[in-house]
Amino acid sequence: MKKSNVFSRWILLLFAILFVTESLSPQTTPRPKIGLALSGGGAMGFAHIATLKLLDSLDIPIDYIAGTSMGGIVAALYAVGYSGKEIENLAHEADWSEMFIDAPARQVLPYFQKQDADKYQFEFGIRDFRPVDKGGAISGQKITLFMTRLVLPYLTVNDFDSLMIPFRCVAVDLTTGTEVILDHGSLPIAMRATMAVPSIFSPVDWGDSLLVDGGLLNNLPVSVVREMGSDIVIAAMVRNPFKTKEELRTTVDVLMQTFNIFRENKLDFESKEADLLVICQLEGLFPGDFGNAKIQKIMQAGEIAANSKRDELIALKQKYNLSRSGVISTSATPMREDCRIARINIKGNQVIPVTAIRSILRIEEGDIYHPDTLAAGIARLKALGDYNLIRSAVEILSAQSVEIKIDLIEEVHAIIQNIEVRGNNLLTDDFIIRSFGIIPGEIFSMNRVESQINYLYGLDYFKNVSFTTEPAGQNKVILVLTVTEHTPQKLRIGVRYDNYHNLVGALDFQTAGPFIRGLRLDAEWQFIGLSQFKLKTLYPSRRLNLPFYPFVHFNYKEIPTFIYSLTGNKIASYIDRSALFGFGFGLLYKNYWNIESELNYEAVNIRPDIGPDEPIKFYDWRDEVYKIQMASNIDLLDNAFKPRKGTLIHLGYEQTFPQIGNHANYTRFEFSADVYHSIKRSTLRLSGYYGYANMQGFTNRFVYQGGPETFVGAEYDQLVGSEMTTLRCDYAFEIINNLQVKAIANAAIGFRNKFLAPDIRAQNLFGYGVGLKYVSPVGPFDLVASRGDKSVYRPGEKRVVVYFRAGFMF
């Protein structure tokens, strides 16, 4: 009896083994879930692209993906449908040097910011009477917009499990020191947060958290991918050796080495948890190597590292019969002919509702699965022309059920139903939306939205401006602006030198207005070589789609000025002293044309310090004048210090009221135009100027020219006249980046001054020069040697005039 029982048990065990063996045959072996983890490493993370390309070529599916820092960005792009090759093209095409500069290009800045940019060496926010900065050298405005453009079809996706590949990225909460796994929210902001290297990029607000680069605590998120549900984890990591003592030369070197120590600590632990590990060792290449040549070297090293794992990946593919397309199995039981559809999973739709997509597919949960029916539905979707990509897959859940997965990338043609603003505390929603310039009812256009965000950011009210969209019905979206405001007050410090006024310092205080939201106040004090205080407050409102603004203006100045004799010698000096108060209105057209009209009162108090006896007569100028001033400016220059293209036009007019005030009355008019055009390294500047002054009584309101920017060959402001026309041509050649040599020629036609002496009549003057300009981070250094007439009143005798300027021209 016992032998019979033992024999029966062996027979049952044999049948069980045979059953299991048959169940796990290649045709029915359940496909494991494959996860991919990508490490951080700054520019070194471009090496991961080779791993993605290899996975693409082998048709190995990725079910879950996570990354840190640059690995998080690459992972996000892969998760929304970019192929490895497409990500490689993006890496080569992007202008990374421009990406890490927060300020928009000068051509797209609002008018006031064009005039205000690059004038001071130092800038601080002011909060509670203490200076604060933005928390990092780079705010990340441009790179956030770049990421937004790349993942545009997925802006409405809040759950990262709903991407084509479920996605996670890692960040660190700076306020608690804990690791944060980002699995929902704004995808481009999550991408920006995971790469926020402390002190390089400013932290990212995320609810109650302040997020920085996840590499501080977890630079290779193998455990994250495992927790998402991966059975097998492929990991790709980049690393470079620590710098030697001799190589640690700068503060940046020390900072990056310190960061490497943190990231390497957990890197080894996480890498051991991976089932297949791609290690890319990068000798002589570093996280900050974003130049095209260095990126190419990083990618080449990535190719070598990935290909070293090709055989292991092929073995993995063959073992589990892996494929991205067609029918895949997660069940050990073969699919029956009457198998039904258990789930339909549609991802990627932004403005077209799922119900509309299902009606076109004509399949529902509970229907019997037929491949031909699915293929016909996909064909109908493609025929609409609403999608850039449609990808489908069928997953066998059991013998009786399947899941149909459809991934979409829409060609977005949505109408903006409404605009919402989030994150603002100082400025009202209405003010921000009016300044933004886009109104509900417009068709959504990424180019237009990006342009207007650049304009809004350029107003200098915000540290960051980003956007996302939310669905609002078929072909409609809500456009959501998320802003991070600057501190209301800002202090700027500048210094410059020239061989006219010598050293000049400047302090500038700006505030957005604590009482009237959006009111701008700017107060600047210049000192040492001259003394000047300027205050202007304005409210840049927007009505009838035109920025119309009132303003109040006050100016006090004491500026040393020289007087030249008929023979060209300095014979006197005086302090150009006056106080002015005015108010008026201005109008802006787009971001390059400004018109202002102002009524003002000016008190002038000047007493020249006369040198040798000369036939030129000077008087004390103590005038009180009431006048109207009008000015119009068109600014289309691409750069303030080294223009290569564009136009700059100025028109100014002053007219006193003879019925009011004391002493002199006058009319003064001037017009100037500069045009720049470049071919490769050569830049040509053509400029012209006309000035006219008609004075009843004697004042110092002449028209002035002379100096490196107006007329070379004459001393600063030596051309003092009642009427003159000047023409000028500059040719500049860029030897190396930011270093120019230039040649200059100019002529004054019909120069005259009928107020100084009766023998100063209309005549022509000429001058020419050569120069060298270097644009440094603290401002341009400009040296010009010129030759012209010693006397602008009696041409003939020549002399050399040298000009030197350094620093920003505030």
Short mmCIF file of C-alpha atoms in Angstrom, two decimals, residues 444-749:
data_model
loop_
_atom_site.label_atom_id
_atom_site.label_comp_id
_atom_site.label_asym_id
_atom_site.label_seq_id
_atom_site.Cartn_x
_atom_site.Cartn_y
_atom_site.Cartn_z
CA PHE A 444 -3.47 78.42 -29.70
CA SER A 445 -0.06 78.92 -31.33
CA MET A 446 3.13 77.87 -29.56
CA ASN A 447 5.13 80.51 -31.42
CA ARG A 448 2.78 83.32 -30.39
CA VAL A 449 2.46 82.13 -26.78
CA GLU A 450 6.22 81.81 -26.48
CA SER A 451 6.74 85.28 -27.99
CA GLN A 452 4.28 86.89 -25.56
CA ILE A 453 5.78 85.04 -22.59
CA ASN A 454 9.19 86.41 -23.59
CA TYR A 455 7.60 89.88 -23.68
CA LEU A 456 5.95 89.38 -20.28
CA TYR A 457 9.18 88.05 -18.77
CA GLY A 458 11.07 90.95 -20.30
CA LEU A 459 8.94 93.44 -18.35
CA ASP A 460 11.15 92.41 -15.41
CA TYR A 461 8.34 91.80 -12.94
CA PHE A 462 9.05 88.06 -12.77
CA LYS A 463 11.80 85.56 -12.03
CA ASN A 464 10.06 82.99 -14.20
CA VAL A 465 7.03 82.80 -16.45
CA SER A 466 5.85 79.43 -17.71
CA PHE A 467 2.61 78.06 -19.08
CA THR A 468 0.60 74.91 -19.47
CA THR A 469 -2.78 74.05 -20.93
CA GLU A 470 -5.82 72.33 -19.51
CA PRO A 471 -8.58 70.71 -21.59
CA ALA A 472 -11.83 72.66 -21.82
CA GLY A 473 -13.92 70.57 -24.20
CA GLN A 474 -13.35 69.54 -27.79
CA ASN A 475 -10.73 71.72 -29.50
CA LYS A 476 -10.65 74.12 -26.55
CA VAL A 477 -8.03 74.69 -23.87
CA ILE A 478 -7.48 76.87 -20.85
CA LEU A 479 -4.11 78.63 -21.03
CA VAL A 480 -2.55 78.74 -17.56
CA LEU A 481 0.26 81.22 -16.86
CA THR A 482 2.40 80.40 -13.83
CA VAL A 483 4.58 83.25 -12.61
CA THR A 484 7.18 83.68 -9.89
CA GLU A 485 7.44 87.35 -9.03
CA HIS A 486 10.58 89.30 -8.31
CA THR A 487 10.99 91.06 -5.02
CA PRO A 488 9.25 94.44 -5.55
CA GLN A 489 12.47 96.39 -5.01
CA LYS A 490 15.76 96.12 -6.87
CA LEU A 491 19.13 97.80 -6.40
CA ARG A 492 21.68 98.05 -9.22
CA ILE A 493 25.25 99.29 -9.09
CA GLY A 494 27.40 100.40 -11.99
CA VAL A 495 30.70 102.07 -12.77
CA ARG A 496 32.23 103.47 -15.95
CA TYR A 497 35.24 105.43 -17.09
CA ASP A 498 35.89 107.77 -20.00
CA ASN A 499 38.50 110.42 -20.67
CA TYR A 500 35.90 113.18 -20.52
CA HIS A 501 34.25 112.82 -17.11
CA ASN A 502 36.73 110.21 -15.83
CA LEU A 503 35.27 107.78 -13.25
CA VAL A 504 31.49 107.80 -12.76
CA GLY A 505 29.56 105.59 -10.36
CA ALA A 506 25.82 104.89 -10.33
CA LEU A 507 23.22 103.57 -7.91
CA ASP A 508 19.81 102.71 -9.30
CA PHE A 509 16.74 101.77 -7.28
CA GLN A 510 13.63 100.30 -8.87
CA THR A 511 10.32 99.25 -7.39
CA ALA A 512 7.17 97.80 -8.88
CA GLY A 513 5.09 100.00 -6.59
CA PRO A 514 3.75 98.73 -3.26
CA PHE A 515 0.58 100.83 -3.42
CA ILE A 516 -0.44 100.81 -7.08
CA ARG A 517 0.15 97.36 -8.53
CA GLY A 518 2.25 97.59 -11.67
CA LEU A 519 3.39 101.18 -11.08
CA ARG A 520 7.12 101.41 -11.88
CA LEU A 521 9.46 103.84 -10.15
CA ASP A 522 13.12 104.23 -11.13
CA ALA A 523 15.55 106.47 -9.24
CA GLU A 524 19.17 106.74 -10.37
CA TRP A 525 22.04 108.68 -8.79
CA GLN A 526 25.28 109.21 -10.71
CA PHE A 527 28.30 110.53 -8.82
CA ILE A 528 32.10 111.17 -8.66
CA GLY A 529 32.96 112.52 -12.15
CA LEU A 530 29.59 114.22 -12.44
CA SER A 531 26.45 114.51 -10.36
CA GLN A 532 23.02 113.63 -11.62
CA PHE A 533 19.79 112.40 -10.09
CA LYS A 534 16.98 111.08 -12.29
CA LEU A 535 13.58 109.88 -11.15
CA LYS A 536 10.79 108.60 -13.35
CA THR A 537 7.60 106.83 -12.46
CA LEU A 538 5.17 105.40 -14.98
CA TYR A 539 2.28 103.01 -15.22
CA PRO A 540 2.60 100.76 -18.31
CA SER A 541 -1.11 100.14 -18.81
CA ARG A 542 -2.54 98.45 -21.89
CA ARG A 543 -5.74 99.77 -23.40
CA LEU A 544 -7.16 99.25 -26.88
CA ASN A 545 -4.31 96.73 -27.34
CA LEU A 546 -1.76 99.57 -27.13
CA PRO A 547 0.49 100.21 -24.11
CA PHE A 548 -0.49 103.74 -23.13
CA TYR A 549 1.13 105.13 -20.01
CA PRO A 550 1.25 108.33 -17.94
CA PHE A 551 4.53 109.32 -16.31
CA VAL A 552 6.13 111.86 -13.98
CA HIS A 553 9.75 112.88 -14.44
CA PHE A 554 12.31 114.72 -12.27
CA ASN A 555 15.95 115.38 -13.08
CA TYR A 556 18.72 117.30 -11.35
CA LYS A 557 22.19 117.51 -12.90
CA GLU A 558 25.60 119.07 -12.35
CA ILE A 559 27.73 118.00 -15.30
CA PRO A 560 31.21 119.49 -15.98
CA THR A 561 31.42 120.80 -19.56
CA PHE A 562 34.28 122.38 -21.54
CA ILE A 563 34.19 125.44 -23.82
CA TYR A 564 36.55 125.60 -26.77
CA SER A 565 38.07 128.71 -28.35
CA LEU A 566 37.97 129.65 -32.01
CA THR A 567 41.41 128.06 -32.30
CA GLY A 568 40.31 124.76 -30.76
CA ASN A 569 41.79 125.15 -27.27
CA LYS A 570 39.91 124.57 -24.04
CA ILE A 571 39.37 128.08 -22.67
CA ALA A 572 36.63 127.61 -20.13
CA SER A 573 34.56 125.14 -18.25
CA TYR A 574 31.23 125.28 -16.57
CA ILE A 575 28.90 123.11 -14.58
CA ASP A 576 25.78 122.35 -16.61
CA ARG A 577 23.42 122.73 -13.66
CA SER A 578 19.64 122.50 -13.84
CA ALA A 579 16.57 121.03 -12.18
CA LEU A 580 13.61 119.80 -14.20
CA PHE A 581 10.14 118.59 -13.32
CA GLY A 582 7.63 117.35 -15.86
CA PHE A 583 4.71 115.06 -16.54
CA GLY A 584 3.29 113.59 -19.68
CA PHE A 585 2.02 110.60 -21.59
CA GLY A 586 3.67 107.94 -23.65
CA LEU A 587 2.66 105.37 -26.19
CA LEU A 588 4.39 102.16 -27.25
CA TYR A 589 3.92 100.40 -30.56
CA LYS A 590 4.92 96.75 -30.27
CA ASN A 591 8.28 96.58 -28.50
CA TYR A 592 10.41 98.95 -30.56
CA TRP A 593 8.62 102.29 -31.09
CA ASN A 594 8.13 104.78 -28.30
CA ILE A 595 6.49 108.24 -28.39
CA GLU A 596 6.40 110.61 -25.40
CA SER A 597 4.98 114.09 -24.92
CA GLU A 598 5.83 116.04 -21.79
CA LEU A 599 5.12 119.41 -20.21
CA ASN A 600 7.90 120.54 -17.89
CA TYR A 601 9.50 123.33 -15.95
CA GLU A 602 13.29 123.71 -15.85
CA ALA A 603 15.43 126.01 -13.74
CA VAL A 604 18.94 126.59 -15.16
CA ASN A 605 21.80 128.04 -13.09
CA ILE A 606 25.14 128.17 -14.97
CA ARG A 607 28.16 130.44 -14.53
CA PRO A 608 31.05 129.71 -16.94
CA ASP A 609 34.58 129.86 -15.61
CA ILE A 610 36.22 131.84 -18.42
CA GLY A 611 39.89 131.37 -19.29
CA PRO A 612 41.95 133.63 -21.62
CA ASP A 613 40.32 136.57 -23.34
CA GLU A 614 38.53 135.40 -26.45
CA PRO A 615 36.18 137.06 -28.94
CA ILE A 616 33.53 134.47 -28.02
CA LYS A 617 31.11 135.98 -25.49
CA PHE A 618 29.68 134.00 -22.58
CA TYR A 619 27.05 134.95 -20.08
CA ASP A 620 25.63 133.57 -16.91
CA TRP A 621 22.66 131.36 -17.82
CA ARG A 622 19.99 131.65 -15.19
CA ASP A 623 16.84 130.63 -17.00
CA GLU A 624 13.42 129.53 -15.89
CA VAL A 625 11.65 127.98 -18.82
CA TYR A 626 8.33 126.28 -19.31
CA LYS A 627 8.27 124.08 -22.34
CA ILE A 628 6.86 121.13 -24.16
CA GLN A 629 9.14 118.23 -25.07
CA MET A 630 8.33 115.49 -27.54
CA ALA A 631 10.44 112.50 -28.46
CA SER A 632 10.06 109.41 -30.59
CA ASN A 633 12.45 106.47 -30.73
CA ILE A 634 12.60 103.35 -32.85
CA ASP A 635 14.97 100.68 -31.54
CA LEU A 636 15.49 97.54 -33.60
CA LEU A 637 19.10 96.82 -32.67
CA ASP A 638 20.09 93.26 -31.84
CA ASN A 639 22.75 94.29 -29.31
CA ALA A 640 23.40 97.47 -27.35
CA PHE A 641 27.22 97.19 -27.24
CA LYS A 642 28.07 95.39 -30.45
CA PRO A 643 25.18 95.79 -32.91
CA ARG A 644 25.34 93.59 -35.98
CA LYS A 645 21.98 94.37 -37.48
CA GLY A 646 19.05 96.68 -36.94
CA THR A 647 18.03 100.32 -36.95
CA LEU A 648 18.04 103.03 -34.30
CA ILE A 649 16.11 106.27 -34.91
CA HIS A 650 15.65 109.24 -32.59
CA LEU A 651 13.49 112.32 -33.06
CA GLY A 652 13.41 115.09 -30.45
CA TYR A 653 11.69 118.48 -30.23
CA GLU A 654 11.61 121.20 -27.53
CA GLN A 655 9.60 124.42 -27.59
CA THR A 656 9.41 126.97 -24.76
CA PHE A 657 6.36 129.10 -24.01
CA PRO A 658 7.45 132.74 -24.49
CA GLN A 659 4.55 134.04 -22.40
CA ILE A 660 5.82 132.22 -19.29
CA GLY A 661 9.17 132.18 -17.54
CA ASN A 662 12.29 134.32 -17.52
CA HIS A 663 15.03 135.12 -20.02
CA ALA A 664 15.56 132.82 -22.98
CA ASN A 665 13.03 131.18 -25.19
CA TYR A 666 14.06 128.69 -27.83
CA THR A 667 13.12 125.95 -30.23
CA ARG A 668 15.33 122.90 -30.58
CA PHE A 669 15.03 119.98 -32.97
CA GLU A 670 17.22 116.95 -33.66
CA PHE A 671 17.01 113.79 -35.71
CA SER A 672 19.41 110.85 -35.88
CA ALA A 673 19.38 107.46 -37.60
CA ASP A 674 21.78 104.50 -37.41
CA VAL A 675 21.58 101.41 -39.61
CA TYR A 676 23.70 98.27 -39.05
CA HIS A 677 24.24 95.41 -41.46
CA SER A 678 26.58 92.43 -41.14
CA ILE A 679 28.04 89.78 -43.40
CA LYS A 680 29.83 87.05 -41.49
CA ARG A 681 32.40 88.86 -39.28
CA SER A 682 32.07 92.26 -40.96
CA THR A 683 29.62 94.92 -39.78
CA LEU A 684 28.82 98.20 -41.55
CA ARG A 685 27.23 101.14 -39.73
CA LEU A 686 25.74 104.09 -41.64
CA SER A 687 24.47 107.01 -39.58
CA GLY A 688 23.23 110.53 -39.99
CA TYR A 689 22.32 113.40 -37.69
CA TYR A 690 20.60 116.77 -38.12
CA GLY A 691 20.27 119.32 -35.33
CA TYR A 692 18.82 122.83 -35.25
CA ALA A 693 18.48 125.38 -32.44
CA ASN A 694 16.74 128.76 -32.74
CA MET A 695 17.26 130.82 -29.59
CA GLN A 696 15.72 134.15 -28.65
CA GLY A 697 18.15 135.34 -26.04
CA PHE A 698 21.28 133.44 -25.05
CA THR A 699 21.15 129.98 -23.51
CA ASN A 700 23.31 126.86 -23.64
CA ARG A 701 20.68 124.94 -25.63
CA PHE A 702 22.87 124.43 -28.67
CA VAL A 703 23.11 121.20 -30.62
CA TYR A 704 26.16 119.13 -29.63
CA GLN A 705 28.30 116.55 -31.41
CA GLY A 706 31.79 115.18 -30.89
CA GLY A 707 33.13 111.96 -29.39
CA PRO A 708 33.61 108.29 -30.30
CA GLU A 709 29.91 107.59 -30.89
CA THR A 710 28.93 110.83 -32.67
CA PHE A 711 31.84 112.57 -34.47
CA VAL A 712 35.47 111.39 -34.34
CA GLY A 713 38.27 113.88 -34.85
CA ALA A 714 36.66 116.38 -32.45
CA GLU A 715 36.80 116.52 -28.67
CA TYR A 716 33.77 115.42 -26.66
CA ASP A 717 30.92 117.87 -27.44
CA GLN A 718 33.31 120.22 -29.29
CA LEU A 719 30.89 120.74 -32.17
CA VAL A 720 28.62 123.30 -30.49
CA GLY A 721 26.37 124.97 -33.00
CA SER A 722 23.00 126.26 -33.99
CA GLU A 723 22.70 123.97 -36.99
CA MET A 724 24.61 121.00 -38.34
CA THR A 725 24.29 117.83 -40.39
CA THR A 726 26.68 114.93 -39.87
CA LEU A 727 27.19 111.75 -41.88
CA ARG A 728 29.21 108.79 -40.66
CA CYS A 729 30.37 105.35 -41.80
CA ASP A 730 31.90 102.66 -39.55
CA TYR A 731 33.37 99.35 -40.66
CA ALA A 732 34.02 96.75 -37.93
CA PHE A 733 35.65 93.33 -38.25
CA GLU A 734 35.41 90.75 -35.47
CA ILE A 735 38.86 89.22 -34.94
CA ILE A 736 37.69 86.75 -32.30
CA ASN A 737 34.48 86.52 -30.32
CA ASN A 738 33.70 89.92 -28.68
CA LEU A 739 36.88 91.61 -30.03
CA GLN A 740 36.50 94.07 -32.93
CA VAL A 741 38.75 96.35 -34.94
CA LYS A 742 37.06 99.21 -36.73
CA ALA A 743 37.61 102.09 -39.14
CA ILE A 744 35.55 105.30 -38.97
CA ALA A 745 35.00 108.24 -41.31
CA ASN A 746 32.60 111.16 -40.76
CA ALA A 747 31.75 114.59 -42.11
CA ALA A 748 29.86 117.61 -40.75
CA ILE A 749 28.06 119.44 -43.55
#
